[in-house]
GROMACS .gro file of C-alpha atoms in nm:
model
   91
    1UNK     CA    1   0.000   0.000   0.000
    2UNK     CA    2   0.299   0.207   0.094
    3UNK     CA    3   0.432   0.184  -0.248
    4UNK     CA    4   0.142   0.231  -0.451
    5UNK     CA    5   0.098   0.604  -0.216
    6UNK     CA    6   0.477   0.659  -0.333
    7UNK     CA    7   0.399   0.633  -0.718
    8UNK     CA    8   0.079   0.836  -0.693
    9UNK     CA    9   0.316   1.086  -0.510
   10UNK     CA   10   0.574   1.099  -0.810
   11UNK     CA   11   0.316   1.053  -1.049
   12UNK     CA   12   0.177   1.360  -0.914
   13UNK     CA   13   0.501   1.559  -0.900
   14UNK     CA   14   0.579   1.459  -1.288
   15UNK     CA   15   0.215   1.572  -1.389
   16UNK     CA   16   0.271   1.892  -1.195
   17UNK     CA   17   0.567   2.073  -1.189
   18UNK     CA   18   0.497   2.341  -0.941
   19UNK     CA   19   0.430   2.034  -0.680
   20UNK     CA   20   0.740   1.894  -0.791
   21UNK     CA   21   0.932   2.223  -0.712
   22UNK     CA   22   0.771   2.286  -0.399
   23UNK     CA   23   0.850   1.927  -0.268
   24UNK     CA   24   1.176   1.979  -0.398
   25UNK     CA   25   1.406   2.319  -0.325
   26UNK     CA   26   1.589   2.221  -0.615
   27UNK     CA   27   1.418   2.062  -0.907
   28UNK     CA   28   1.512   2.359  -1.119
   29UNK     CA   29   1.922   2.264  -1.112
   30UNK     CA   30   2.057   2.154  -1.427
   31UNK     CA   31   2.165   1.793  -1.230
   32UNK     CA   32   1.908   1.684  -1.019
   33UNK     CA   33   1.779   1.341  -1.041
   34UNK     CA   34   1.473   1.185  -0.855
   35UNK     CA   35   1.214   0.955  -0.941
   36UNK     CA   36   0.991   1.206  -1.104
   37UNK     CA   37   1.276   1.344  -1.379
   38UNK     CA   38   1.357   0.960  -1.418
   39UNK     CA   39   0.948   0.882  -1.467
   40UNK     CA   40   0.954   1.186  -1.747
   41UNK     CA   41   1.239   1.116  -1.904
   42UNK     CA   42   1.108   0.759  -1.975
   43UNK     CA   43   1.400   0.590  -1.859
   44UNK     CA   44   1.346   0.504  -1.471
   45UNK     CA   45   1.343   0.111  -1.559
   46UNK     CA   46   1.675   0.117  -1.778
   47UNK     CA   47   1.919   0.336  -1.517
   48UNK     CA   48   2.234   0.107  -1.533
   49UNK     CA   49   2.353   0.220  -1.164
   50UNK     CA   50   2.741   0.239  -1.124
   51UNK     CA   51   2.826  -0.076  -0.950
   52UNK     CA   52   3.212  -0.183  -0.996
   53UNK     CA   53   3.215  -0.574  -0.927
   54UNK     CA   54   3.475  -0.681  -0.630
   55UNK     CA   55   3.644  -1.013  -0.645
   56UNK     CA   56   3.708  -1.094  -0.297
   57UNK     CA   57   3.888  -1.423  -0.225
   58UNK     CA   58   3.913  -1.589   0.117
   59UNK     CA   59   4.242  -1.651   0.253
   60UNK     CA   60   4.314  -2.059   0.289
   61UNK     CA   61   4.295  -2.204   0.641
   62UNK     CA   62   4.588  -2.216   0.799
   63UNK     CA   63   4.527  -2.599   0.956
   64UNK     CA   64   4.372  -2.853   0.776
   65UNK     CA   65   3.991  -2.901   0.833
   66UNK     CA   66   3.847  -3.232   0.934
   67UNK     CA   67   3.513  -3.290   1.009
   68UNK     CA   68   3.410  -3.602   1.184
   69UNK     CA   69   3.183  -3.854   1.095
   70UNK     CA   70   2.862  -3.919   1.268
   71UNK     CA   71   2.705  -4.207   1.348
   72UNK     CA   72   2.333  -4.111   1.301
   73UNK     CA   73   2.089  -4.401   1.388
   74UNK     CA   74   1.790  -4.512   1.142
   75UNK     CA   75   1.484  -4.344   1.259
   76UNK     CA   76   1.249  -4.647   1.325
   77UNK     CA   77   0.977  -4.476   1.091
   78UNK     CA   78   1.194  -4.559   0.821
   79UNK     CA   79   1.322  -4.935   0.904
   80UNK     CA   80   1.228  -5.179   0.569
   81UNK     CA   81   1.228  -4.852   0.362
   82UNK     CA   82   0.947  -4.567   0.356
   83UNK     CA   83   0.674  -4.802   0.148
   84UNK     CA   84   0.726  -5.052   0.404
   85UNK     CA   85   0.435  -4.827   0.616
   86UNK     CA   86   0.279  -4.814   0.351
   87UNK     CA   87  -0.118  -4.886   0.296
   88UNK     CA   88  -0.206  -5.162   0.120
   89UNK     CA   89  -0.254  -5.146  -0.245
   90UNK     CA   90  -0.627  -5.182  -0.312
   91UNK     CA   91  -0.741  -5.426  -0.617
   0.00000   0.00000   0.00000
């Protein structure tokens, strides 16, 4: 519900400049971007953001990791295999 209140909002201040001025001190400078120049330029859904991709690699351990083996019993629901519980077939 929140969201759909936020695009009538923008929608609002794209349809009507002086809204968009008076919500915003400085919608009149030659570099602002918000949501409603985005909407009227047409090109709010293909902004490419500038995201540089970081390659972070963990160091090794410094011991060698071992984990143990556990001994987990068969749960008894499961002894003779699941369809052993099974109901019977019918004819």
């Amino acid at each position: 519900m929140v969201v759909i209140a936020q695009l009538l909002v923008v929608l609002a201040m794209a349809s009507n400049h002086a809204l968009h001025k008076c919500l915003h001190d400085h919608a009149d400078e030659h570099g602002h971007v918000c949501a409603v120049t985005l909407i009227l330029s047409g090109g709010y859904d293909t902004v490419v953001p500038d995201i540089v991709p970081v390659d972070v690699e963990s160091p090794p351990p410094l011991a060698p990791v071992a984990i143990p083996a556990v001994d987990v019993p068969m749960p008894s629901h499961l002894i003779g295999g699941v369809l052993a519980h099974a109901p019977p077939r019918g004819p």
